[in-house]
Coordinates of C-alpha atoms in Angstrom, one line a residue:
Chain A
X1 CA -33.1 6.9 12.9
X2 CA -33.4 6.6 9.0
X3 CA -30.6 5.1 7.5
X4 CA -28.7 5.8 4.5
X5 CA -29.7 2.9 1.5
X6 CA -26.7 2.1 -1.1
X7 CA -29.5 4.1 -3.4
X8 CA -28.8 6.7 -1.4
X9 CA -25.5 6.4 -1.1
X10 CA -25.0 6.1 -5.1
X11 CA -26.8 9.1 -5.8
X12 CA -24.7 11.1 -3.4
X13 CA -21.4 9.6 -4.7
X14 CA -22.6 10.2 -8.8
X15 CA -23.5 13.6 -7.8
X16 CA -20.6 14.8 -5.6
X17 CA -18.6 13.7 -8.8
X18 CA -20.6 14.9 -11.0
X19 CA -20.5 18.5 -9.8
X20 CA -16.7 18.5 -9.3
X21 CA -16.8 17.8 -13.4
X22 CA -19.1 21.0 -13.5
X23 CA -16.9 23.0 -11.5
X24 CA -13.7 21.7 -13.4
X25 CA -12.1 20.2 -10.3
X26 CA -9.2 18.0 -10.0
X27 CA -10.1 13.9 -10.2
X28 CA -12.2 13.4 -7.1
X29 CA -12.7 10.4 -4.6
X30 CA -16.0 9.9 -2.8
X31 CA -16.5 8.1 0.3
X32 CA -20.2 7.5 2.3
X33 CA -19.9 6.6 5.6
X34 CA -22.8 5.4 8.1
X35 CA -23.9 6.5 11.6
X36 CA -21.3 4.3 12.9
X37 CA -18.7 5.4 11.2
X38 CA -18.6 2.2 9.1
X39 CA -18.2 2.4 4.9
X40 CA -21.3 2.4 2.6
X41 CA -19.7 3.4 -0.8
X42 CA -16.4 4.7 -2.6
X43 CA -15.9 5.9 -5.8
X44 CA -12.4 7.1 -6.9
X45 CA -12.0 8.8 -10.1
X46 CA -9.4 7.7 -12.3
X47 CA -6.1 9.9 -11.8
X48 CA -6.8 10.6 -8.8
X49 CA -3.6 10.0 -6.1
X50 CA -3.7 6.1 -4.9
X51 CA -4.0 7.2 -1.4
X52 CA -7.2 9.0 -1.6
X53 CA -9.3 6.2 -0.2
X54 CA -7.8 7.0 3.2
X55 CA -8.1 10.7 3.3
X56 CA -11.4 10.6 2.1
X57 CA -12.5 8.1 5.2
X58 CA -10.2 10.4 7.7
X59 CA -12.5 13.6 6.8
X60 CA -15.9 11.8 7.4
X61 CA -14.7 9.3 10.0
X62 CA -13.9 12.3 12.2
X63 CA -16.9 14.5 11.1
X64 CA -18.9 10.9 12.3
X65 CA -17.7 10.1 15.1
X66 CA -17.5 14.0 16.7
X67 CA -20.5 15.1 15.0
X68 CA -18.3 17.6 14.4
X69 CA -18.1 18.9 10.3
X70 CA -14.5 19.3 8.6
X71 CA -14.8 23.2 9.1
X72 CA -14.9 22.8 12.7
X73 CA -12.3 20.2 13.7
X74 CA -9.9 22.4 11.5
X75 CA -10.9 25.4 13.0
X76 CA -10.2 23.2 16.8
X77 CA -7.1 21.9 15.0
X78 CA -5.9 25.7 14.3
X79 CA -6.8 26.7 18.1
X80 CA -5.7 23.0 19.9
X81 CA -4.2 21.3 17.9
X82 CA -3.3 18.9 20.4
X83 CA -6.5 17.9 20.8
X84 CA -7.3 16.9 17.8
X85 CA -4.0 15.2 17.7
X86 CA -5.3 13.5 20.6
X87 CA -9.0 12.5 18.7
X88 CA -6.2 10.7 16.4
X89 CA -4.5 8.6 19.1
X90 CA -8.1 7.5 20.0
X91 CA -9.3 6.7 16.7
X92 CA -6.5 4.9 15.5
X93 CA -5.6 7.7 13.1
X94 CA -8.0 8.1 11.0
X95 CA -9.4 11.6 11.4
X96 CA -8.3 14.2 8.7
X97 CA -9.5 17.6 10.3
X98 CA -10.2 19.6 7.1
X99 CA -13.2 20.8 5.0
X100 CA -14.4 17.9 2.5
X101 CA -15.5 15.9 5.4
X102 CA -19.5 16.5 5.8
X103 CA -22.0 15.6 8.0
X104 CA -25.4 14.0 6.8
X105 CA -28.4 14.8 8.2
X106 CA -32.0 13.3 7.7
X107 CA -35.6 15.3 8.2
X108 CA -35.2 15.5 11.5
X109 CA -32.0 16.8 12.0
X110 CA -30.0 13.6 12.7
X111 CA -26.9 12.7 11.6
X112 CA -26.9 9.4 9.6
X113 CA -23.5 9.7 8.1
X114 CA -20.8 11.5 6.6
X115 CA -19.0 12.0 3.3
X116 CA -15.8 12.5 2.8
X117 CA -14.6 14.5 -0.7
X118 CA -10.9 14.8 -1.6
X119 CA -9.0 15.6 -4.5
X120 CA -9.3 19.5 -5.0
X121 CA -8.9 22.4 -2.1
X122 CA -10.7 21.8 0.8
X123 CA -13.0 24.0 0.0
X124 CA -13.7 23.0 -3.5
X125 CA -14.1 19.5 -2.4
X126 CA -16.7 20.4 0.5
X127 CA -19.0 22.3 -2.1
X128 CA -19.2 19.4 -3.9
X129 CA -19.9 16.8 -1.5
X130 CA -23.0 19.3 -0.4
X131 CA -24.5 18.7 -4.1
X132 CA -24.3 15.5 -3.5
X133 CA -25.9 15.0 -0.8
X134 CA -28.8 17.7 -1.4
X135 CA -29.4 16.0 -5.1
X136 CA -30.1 12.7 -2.8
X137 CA -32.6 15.1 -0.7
X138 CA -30.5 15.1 2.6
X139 CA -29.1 17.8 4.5
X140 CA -24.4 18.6 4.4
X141 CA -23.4 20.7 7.1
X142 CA -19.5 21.2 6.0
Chain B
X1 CA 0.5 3.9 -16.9
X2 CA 4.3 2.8 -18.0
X3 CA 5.6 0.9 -15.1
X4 CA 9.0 1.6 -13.9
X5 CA 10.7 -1.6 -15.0
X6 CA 13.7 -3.1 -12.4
X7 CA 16.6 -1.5 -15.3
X8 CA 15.4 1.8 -15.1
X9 CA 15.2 1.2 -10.9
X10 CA 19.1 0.3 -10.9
X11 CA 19.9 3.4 -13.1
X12 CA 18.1 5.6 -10.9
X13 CA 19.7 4.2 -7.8
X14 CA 23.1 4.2 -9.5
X15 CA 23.2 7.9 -10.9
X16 CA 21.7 9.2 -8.0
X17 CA 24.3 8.3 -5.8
X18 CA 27.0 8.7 -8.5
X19 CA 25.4 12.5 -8.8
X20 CA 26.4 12.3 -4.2
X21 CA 29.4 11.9 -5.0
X22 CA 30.4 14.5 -7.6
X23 CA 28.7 16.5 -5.2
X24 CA 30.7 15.6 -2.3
X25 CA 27.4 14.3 -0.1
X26 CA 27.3 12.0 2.6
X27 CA 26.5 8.9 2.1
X28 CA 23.1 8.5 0.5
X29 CA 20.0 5.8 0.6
X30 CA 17.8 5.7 -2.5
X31 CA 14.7 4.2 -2.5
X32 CA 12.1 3.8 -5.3
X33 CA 8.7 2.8 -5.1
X34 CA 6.1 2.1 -8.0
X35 CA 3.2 3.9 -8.9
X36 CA 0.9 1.7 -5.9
X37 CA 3.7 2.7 -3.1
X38 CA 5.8 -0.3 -3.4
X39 CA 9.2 -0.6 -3.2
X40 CA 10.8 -2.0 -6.0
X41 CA 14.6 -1.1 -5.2
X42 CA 16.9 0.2 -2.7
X43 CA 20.6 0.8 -1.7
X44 CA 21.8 2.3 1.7
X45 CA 25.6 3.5 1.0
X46 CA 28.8 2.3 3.3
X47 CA 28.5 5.1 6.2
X48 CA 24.9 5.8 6.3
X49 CA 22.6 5.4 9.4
X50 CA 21.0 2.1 10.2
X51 CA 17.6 3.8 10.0
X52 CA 17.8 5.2 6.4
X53 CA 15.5 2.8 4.5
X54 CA 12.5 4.5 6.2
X55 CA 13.2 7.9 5.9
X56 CA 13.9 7.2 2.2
X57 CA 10.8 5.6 2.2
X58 CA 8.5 7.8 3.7
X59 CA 9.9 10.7 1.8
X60 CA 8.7 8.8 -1.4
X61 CA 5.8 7.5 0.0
X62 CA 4.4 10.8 1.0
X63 CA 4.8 11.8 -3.0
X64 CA 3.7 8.9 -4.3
X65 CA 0.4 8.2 -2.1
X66 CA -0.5 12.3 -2.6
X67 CA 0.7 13.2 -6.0
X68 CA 2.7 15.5 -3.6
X69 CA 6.3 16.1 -3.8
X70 CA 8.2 16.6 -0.7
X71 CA 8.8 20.7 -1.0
X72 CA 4.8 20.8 -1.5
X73 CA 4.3 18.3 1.2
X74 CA 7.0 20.6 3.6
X75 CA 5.0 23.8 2.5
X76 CA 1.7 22.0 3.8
X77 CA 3.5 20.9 6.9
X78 CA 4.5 24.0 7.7
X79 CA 0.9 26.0 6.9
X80 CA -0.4 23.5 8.4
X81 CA 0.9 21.0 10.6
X82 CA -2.3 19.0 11.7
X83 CA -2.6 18.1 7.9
X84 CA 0.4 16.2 7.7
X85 CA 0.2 14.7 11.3
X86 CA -3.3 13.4 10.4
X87 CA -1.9 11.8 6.9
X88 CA 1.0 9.9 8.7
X89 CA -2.0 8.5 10.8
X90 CA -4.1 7.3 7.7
X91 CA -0.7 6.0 6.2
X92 CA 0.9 4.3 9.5
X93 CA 3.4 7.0 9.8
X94 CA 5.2 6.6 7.0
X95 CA 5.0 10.0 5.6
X96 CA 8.3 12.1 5.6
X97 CA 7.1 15.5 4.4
X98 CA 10.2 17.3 3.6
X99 CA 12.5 17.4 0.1
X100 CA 14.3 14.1 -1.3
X101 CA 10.8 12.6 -1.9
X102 CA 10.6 13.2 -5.8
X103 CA 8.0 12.4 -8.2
X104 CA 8.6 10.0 -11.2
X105 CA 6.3 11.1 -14.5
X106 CA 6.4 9.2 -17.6
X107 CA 6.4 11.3 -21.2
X108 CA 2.6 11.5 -20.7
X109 CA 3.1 13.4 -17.1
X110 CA 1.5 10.4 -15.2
X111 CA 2.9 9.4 -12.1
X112 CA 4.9 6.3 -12.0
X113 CA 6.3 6.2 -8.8
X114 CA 8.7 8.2 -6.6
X115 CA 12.5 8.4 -5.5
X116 CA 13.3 8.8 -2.0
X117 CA 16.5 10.1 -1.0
X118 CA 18.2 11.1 2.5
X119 CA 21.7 11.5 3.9
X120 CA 22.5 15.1 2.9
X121 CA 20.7 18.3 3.1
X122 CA 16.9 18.0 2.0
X123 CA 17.7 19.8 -0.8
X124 CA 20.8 18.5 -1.4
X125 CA 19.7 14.8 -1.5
X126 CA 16.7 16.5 -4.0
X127 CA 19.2 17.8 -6.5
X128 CA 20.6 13.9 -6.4
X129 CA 17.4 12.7 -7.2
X130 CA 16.4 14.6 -10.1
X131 CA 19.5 13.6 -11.9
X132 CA 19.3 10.4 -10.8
X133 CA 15.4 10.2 -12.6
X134 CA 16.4 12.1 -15.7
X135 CA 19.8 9.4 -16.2
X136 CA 17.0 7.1 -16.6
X137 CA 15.2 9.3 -19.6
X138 CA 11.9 10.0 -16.9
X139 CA 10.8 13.2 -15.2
X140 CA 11.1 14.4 -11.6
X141 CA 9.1 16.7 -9.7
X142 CA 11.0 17.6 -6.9
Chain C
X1 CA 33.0 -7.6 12.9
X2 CA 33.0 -7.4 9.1
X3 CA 30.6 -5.1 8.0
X4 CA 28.4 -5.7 5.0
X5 CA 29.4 -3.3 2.1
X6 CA 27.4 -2.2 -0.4
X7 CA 29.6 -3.4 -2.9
X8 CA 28.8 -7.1 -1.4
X9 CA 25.1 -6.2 -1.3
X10 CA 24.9 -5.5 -4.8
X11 CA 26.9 -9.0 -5.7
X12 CA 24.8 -10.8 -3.8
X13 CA 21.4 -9.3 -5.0
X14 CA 22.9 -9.5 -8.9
X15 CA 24.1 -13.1 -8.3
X16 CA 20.6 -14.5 -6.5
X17 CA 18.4 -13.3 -9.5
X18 CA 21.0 -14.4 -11.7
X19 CA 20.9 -17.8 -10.0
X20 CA 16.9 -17.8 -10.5
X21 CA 17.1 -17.0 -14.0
X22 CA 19.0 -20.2 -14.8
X23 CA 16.7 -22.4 -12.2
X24 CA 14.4 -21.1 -14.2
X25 CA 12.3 -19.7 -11.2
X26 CA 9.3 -16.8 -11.1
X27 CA 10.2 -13.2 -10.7
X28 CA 12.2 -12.7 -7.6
X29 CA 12.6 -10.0 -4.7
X30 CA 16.1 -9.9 -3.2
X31 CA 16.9 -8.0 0.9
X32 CA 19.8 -7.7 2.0
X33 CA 20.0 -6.4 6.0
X34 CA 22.6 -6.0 8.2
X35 CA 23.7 -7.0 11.4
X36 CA 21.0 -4.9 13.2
X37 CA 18.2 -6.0 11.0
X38 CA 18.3 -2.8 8.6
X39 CA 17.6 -2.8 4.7
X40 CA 21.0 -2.7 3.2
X41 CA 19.8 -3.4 -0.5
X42 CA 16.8 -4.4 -2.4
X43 CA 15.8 -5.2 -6.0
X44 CA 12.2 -6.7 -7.1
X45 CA 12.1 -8.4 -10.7
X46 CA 9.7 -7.3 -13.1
X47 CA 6.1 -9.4 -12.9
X48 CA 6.4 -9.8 -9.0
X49 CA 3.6 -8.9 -7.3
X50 CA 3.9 -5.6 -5.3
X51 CA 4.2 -7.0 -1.9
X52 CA 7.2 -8.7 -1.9
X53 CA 9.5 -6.8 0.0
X54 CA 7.4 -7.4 2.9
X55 CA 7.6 -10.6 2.3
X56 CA 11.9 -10.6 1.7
X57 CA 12.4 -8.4 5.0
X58 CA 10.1 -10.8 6.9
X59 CA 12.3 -14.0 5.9
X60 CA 15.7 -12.0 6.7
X61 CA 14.5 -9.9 9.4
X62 CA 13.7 -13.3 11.8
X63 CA 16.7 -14.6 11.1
X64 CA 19.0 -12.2 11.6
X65 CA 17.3 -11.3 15.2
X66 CA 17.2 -14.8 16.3
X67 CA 20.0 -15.9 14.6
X68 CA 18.4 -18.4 12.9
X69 CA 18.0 -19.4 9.5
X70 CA 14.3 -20.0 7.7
X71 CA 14.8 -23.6 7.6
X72 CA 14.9 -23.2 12.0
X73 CA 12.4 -21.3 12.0
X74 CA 9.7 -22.9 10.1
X75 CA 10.6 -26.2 12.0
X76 CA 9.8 -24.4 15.4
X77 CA 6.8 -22.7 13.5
X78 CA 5.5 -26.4 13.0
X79 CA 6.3 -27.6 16.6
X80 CA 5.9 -24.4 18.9
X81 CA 3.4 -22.3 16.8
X82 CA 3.0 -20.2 19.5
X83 CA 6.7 -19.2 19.9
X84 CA 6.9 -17.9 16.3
X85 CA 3.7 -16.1 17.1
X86 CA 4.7 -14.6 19.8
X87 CA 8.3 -13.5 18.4
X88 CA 6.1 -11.4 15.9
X89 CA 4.7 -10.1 18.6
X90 CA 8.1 -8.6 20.3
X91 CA 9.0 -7.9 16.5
X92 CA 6.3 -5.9 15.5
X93 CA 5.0 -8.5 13.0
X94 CA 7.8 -8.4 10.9
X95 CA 9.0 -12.5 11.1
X96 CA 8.3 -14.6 8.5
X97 CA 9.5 -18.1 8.9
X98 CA 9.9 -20.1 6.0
X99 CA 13.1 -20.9 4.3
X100 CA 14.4 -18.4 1.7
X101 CA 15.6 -16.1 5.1
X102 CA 19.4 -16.8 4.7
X103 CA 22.4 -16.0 6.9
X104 CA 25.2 -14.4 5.9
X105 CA 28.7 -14.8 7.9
X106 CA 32.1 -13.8 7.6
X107 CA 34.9 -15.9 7.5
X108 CA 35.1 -16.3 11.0
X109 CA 31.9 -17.5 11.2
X110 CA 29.8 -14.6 12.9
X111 CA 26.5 -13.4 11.5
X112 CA 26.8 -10.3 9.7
X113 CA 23.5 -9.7 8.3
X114 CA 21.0 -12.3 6.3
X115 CA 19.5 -12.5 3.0
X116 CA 15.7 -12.4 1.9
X117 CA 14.1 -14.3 -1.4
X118 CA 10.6 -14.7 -2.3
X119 CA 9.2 -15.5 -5.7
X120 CA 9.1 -19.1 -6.1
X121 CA 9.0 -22.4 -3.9
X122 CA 10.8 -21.4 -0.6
X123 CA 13.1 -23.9 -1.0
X124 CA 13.8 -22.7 -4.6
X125 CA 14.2 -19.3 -2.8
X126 CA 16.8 -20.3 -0.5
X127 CA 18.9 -22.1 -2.9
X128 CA 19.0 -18.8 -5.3
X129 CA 20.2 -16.6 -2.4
X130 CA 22.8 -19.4 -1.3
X131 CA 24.1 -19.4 -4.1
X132 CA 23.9 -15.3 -4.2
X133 CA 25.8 -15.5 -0.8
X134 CA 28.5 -17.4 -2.1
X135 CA 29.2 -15.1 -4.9
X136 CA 30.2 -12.4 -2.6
X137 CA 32.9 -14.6 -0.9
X138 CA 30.5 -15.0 2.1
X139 CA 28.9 -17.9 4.1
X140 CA 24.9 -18.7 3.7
X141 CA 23.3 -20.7 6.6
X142 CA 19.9 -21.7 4.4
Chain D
X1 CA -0.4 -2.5 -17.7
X2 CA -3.7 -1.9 -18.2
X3 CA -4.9 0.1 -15.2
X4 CA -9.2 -0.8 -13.9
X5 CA -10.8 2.6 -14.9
X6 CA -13.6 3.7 -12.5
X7 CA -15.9 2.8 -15.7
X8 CA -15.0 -1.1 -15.3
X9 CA -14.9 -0.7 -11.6
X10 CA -18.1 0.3 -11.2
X11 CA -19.5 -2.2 -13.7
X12 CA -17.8 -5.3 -11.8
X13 CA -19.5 -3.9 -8.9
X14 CA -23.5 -3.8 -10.1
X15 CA -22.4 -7.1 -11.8
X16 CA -21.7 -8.7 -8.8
X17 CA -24.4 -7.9 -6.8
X18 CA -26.9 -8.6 -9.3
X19 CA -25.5 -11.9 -9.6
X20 CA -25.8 -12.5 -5.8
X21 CA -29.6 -11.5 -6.2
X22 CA -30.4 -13.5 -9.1
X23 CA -28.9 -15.9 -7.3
X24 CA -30.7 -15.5 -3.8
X25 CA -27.3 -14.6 -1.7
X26 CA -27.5 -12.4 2.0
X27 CA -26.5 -9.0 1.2
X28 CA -23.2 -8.7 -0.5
X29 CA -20.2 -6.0 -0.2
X30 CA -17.5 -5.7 -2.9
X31 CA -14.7 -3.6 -3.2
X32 CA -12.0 -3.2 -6.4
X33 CA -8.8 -2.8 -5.8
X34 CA -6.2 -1.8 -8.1
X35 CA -2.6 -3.3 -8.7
X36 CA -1.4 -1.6 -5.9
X37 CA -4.0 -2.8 -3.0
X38 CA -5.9 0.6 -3.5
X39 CA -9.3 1.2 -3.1
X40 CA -11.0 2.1 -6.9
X41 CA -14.5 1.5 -5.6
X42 CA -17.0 0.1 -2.9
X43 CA -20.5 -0.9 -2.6
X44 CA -22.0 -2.6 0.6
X45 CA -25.7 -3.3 0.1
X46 CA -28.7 -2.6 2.8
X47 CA -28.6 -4.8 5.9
X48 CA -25.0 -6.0 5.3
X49 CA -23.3 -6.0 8.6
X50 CA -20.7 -2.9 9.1
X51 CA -17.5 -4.3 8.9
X52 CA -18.2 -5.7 5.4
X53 CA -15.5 -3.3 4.1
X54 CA -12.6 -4.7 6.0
X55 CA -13.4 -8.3 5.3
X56 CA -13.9 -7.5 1.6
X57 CA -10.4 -5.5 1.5
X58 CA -8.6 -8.0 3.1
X59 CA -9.9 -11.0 0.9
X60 CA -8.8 -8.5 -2.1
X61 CA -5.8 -7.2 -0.2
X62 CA -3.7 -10.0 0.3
X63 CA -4.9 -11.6 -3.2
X64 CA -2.8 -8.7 -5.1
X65 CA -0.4 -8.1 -2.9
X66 CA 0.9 -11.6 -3.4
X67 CA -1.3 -12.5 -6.7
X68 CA -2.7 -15.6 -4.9
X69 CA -6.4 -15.9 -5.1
X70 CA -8.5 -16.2 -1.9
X71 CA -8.8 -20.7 -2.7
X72 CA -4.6 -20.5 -2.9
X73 CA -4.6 -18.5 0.4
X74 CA -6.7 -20.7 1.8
X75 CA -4.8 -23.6 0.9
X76 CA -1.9 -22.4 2.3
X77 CA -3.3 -20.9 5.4
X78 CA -4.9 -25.0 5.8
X79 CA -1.1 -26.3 5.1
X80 CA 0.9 -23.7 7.1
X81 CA -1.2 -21.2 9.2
X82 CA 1.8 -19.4 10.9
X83 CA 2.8 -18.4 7.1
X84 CA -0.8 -16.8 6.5
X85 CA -0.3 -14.9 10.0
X86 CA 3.3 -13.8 9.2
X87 CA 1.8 -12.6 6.3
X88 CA -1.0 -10.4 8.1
X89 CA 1.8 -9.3 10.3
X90 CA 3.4 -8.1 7.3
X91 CA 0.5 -6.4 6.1
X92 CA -0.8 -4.9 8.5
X93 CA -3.3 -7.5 9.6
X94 CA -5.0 -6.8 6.8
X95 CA -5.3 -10.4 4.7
X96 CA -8.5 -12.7 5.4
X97 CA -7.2 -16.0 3.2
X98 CA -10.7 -17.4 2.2
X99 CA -12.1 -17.6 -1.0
X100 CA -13.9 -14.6 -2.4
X101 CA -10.6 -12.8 -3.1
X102 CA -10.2 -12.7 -6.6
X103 CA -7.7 -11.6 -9.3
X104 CA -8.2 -9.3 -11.6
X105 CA -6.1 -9.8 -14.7
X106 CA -6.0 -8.5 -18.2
X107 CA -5.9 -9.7 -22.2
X108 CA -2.0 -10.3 -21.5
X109 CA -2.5 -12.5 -17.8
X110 CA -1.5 -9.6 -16.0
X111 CA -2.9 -9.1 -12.3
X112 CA -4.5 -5.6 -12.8
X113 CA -6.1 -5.4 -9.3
X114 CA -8.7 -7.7 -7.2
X115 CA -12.2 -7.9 -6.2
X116 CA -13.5 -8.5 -2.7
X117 CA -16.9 -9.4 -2.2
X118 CA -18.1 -10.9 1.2
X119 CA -21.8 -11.9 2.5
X120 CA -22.6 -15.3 2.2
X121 CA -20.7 -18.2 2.3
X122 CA -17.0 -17.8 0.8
X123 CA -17.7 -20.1 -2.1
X124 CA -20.9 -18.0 -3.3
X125 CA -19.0 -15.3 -2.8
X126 CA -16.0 -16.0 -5.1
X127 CA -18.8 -16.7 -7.7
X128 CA -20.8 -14.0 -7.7
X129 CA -16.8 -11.9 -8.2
X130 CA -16.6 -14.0 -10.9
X131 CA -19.6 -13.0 -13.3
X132 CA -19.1 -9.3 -12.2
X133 CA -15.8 -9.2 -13.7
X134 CA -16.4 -11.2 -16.5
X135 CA -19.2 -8.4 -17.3
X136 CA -16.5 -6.1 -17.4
X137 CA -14.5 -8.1 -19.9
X138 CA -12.0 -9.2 -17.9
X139 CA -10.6 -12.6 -16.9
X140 CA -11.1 -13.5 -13.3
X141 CA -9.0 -16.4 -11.0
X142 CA -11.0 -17.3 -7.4

């Protein structure tokens, strides 16, 4: 399995920001996550909310560790959402089931990590994250 | 950032509840926190419940943590309910998402902090907390 | 059993940072709890760091449950290590023994809540909220 | 206060770990913290191990929360271990008391935030913080 270098990582992060300046969004907070779940790299842009760090990890660290993208734990969260209440109690709470958390693939199809955008709508902040990690030639399934 | 100094805490705290009882409340707890989440002051009037320092707390914390006050935090809850569960996990539980969390802006609109107020209606203990931020010469956002 | 009134609360906190002006002591955090443990009042002095009243709750909060004063329980800290651990434990991590965690009793002699300082030597702690204690008409065990 | 703008955040970052290159360290991981114990930014380098980030908070974590540096923590921790752990109680567990913590404070002496960086031995560590904050033009205490 390749693994994501800081390079990598750094690219992904300047470029997920950078495309939320493009697209006029709200101040912007970045995490990169690896296969494990574990952090890489965070970025948070200045005015952003102080608690950003965590809702950014909670929408990769669930897209991680389910292989599941933030589109598809909400859309289990909006059918059971018991069960992804559930996901929480095992994860210690740290899964946020909304867009912004996306999964990053290699060549191959793997997933190596996850990034985690927050700041904006869910929406906004998944299209950005997929910038990102396409400018660091990788594949985002939000 | 301005930072909310310990006077302008006290005269929060004091015209809040002094606003409770030209109101005819029930007993009120104020809490404020600074612009990190932290609490910097607190009173709990005669009469109140024993567990009123932490819904005071969570109401601001919510705001503060987010740059959410507690009607748009209640709106989210409500659309969406898995949202706010899954920020009370990142944040150890200490999110109250409903009114009498209110948002403290300086005369640049930053955030500063947030006043957390609960023995009364939601709404009631609100109103008590915006005049509670303007007698101190700041801005809510309830 | 007397109850704690606010009106005491706020004496005591005014009276403890008044004390630690003229000792001349660094910015101070001042808890009052009750007789159950639970955050009557609370007031941090500009320039102390942000997690004081963690810090204050901690001291009071041990000795109000056991019923002993800092002084007590940093001397069984230093013997039974263990035990102090372990009362964290059952208290969710909320003990802090060092002196500055002061209890406060009525005339009659029975505990009726305990007072938290933090901001300087804990020795220099506990004599500012004595002397707070006494302000109010009430009796500090230090 | 001055608040750490992501500009000087990222600096101290590539300023640290091109000090820990130049001078021949393991692979480092820093994080910046602002005056609230807030994540501003992260960087863990290739072949770090993965729970870099959690050591590297908590060296930076309990350094602002109680504006001690990691060598004070550690003193303390030496002198009166069950104070260190009361304190991790407090804080959620999250304070590792070794050097490599380190302050973050502005023209005026004011604790702005903290830098984490963990990898090699706590000493290096601390040092490597050092020049990488300096770079930024601000004063450092390990």
């Amino acid at each position: 399995m390749a693994e994501i270098t800081i390079e990598q990582a750094r690219v992904m992060v300047r470029e997920t920001l950078a495309k939320g300046r493009q697209m006029g969004l709200k101040p912007l907070s970045v995490v990169v996550l690896d296969a494990g779940g574990h952090v890489k790299a965070f970025e948070r842009e200045d005015g952003a909310s102080p608690g950003r760090f965590g809702i950014a990890q909670g929408k990769a660290y669930g897209a991680v560790m389910l292989h599941m993208p933030g589109s598809a734990q909400m859309a289990r969260a909006e059918q059971q959402a018991y069960f992804m209440a559930a996901a929480n109690g095992v994860f210690g709470g740290q899964v946020v089931p909304v867009p912004g958390g996306v999964l990053i693939r290699d060549d191959a199809g793997v997933v190596i990590g996850a990034l985690g955008v927050t700041g904006d709508t869910s929406d906004n902040d998944a299209e950005a994250a997929l910038a990102g990690i396409e400018a660091a030639g990788l594949k985002g399934e939000a």
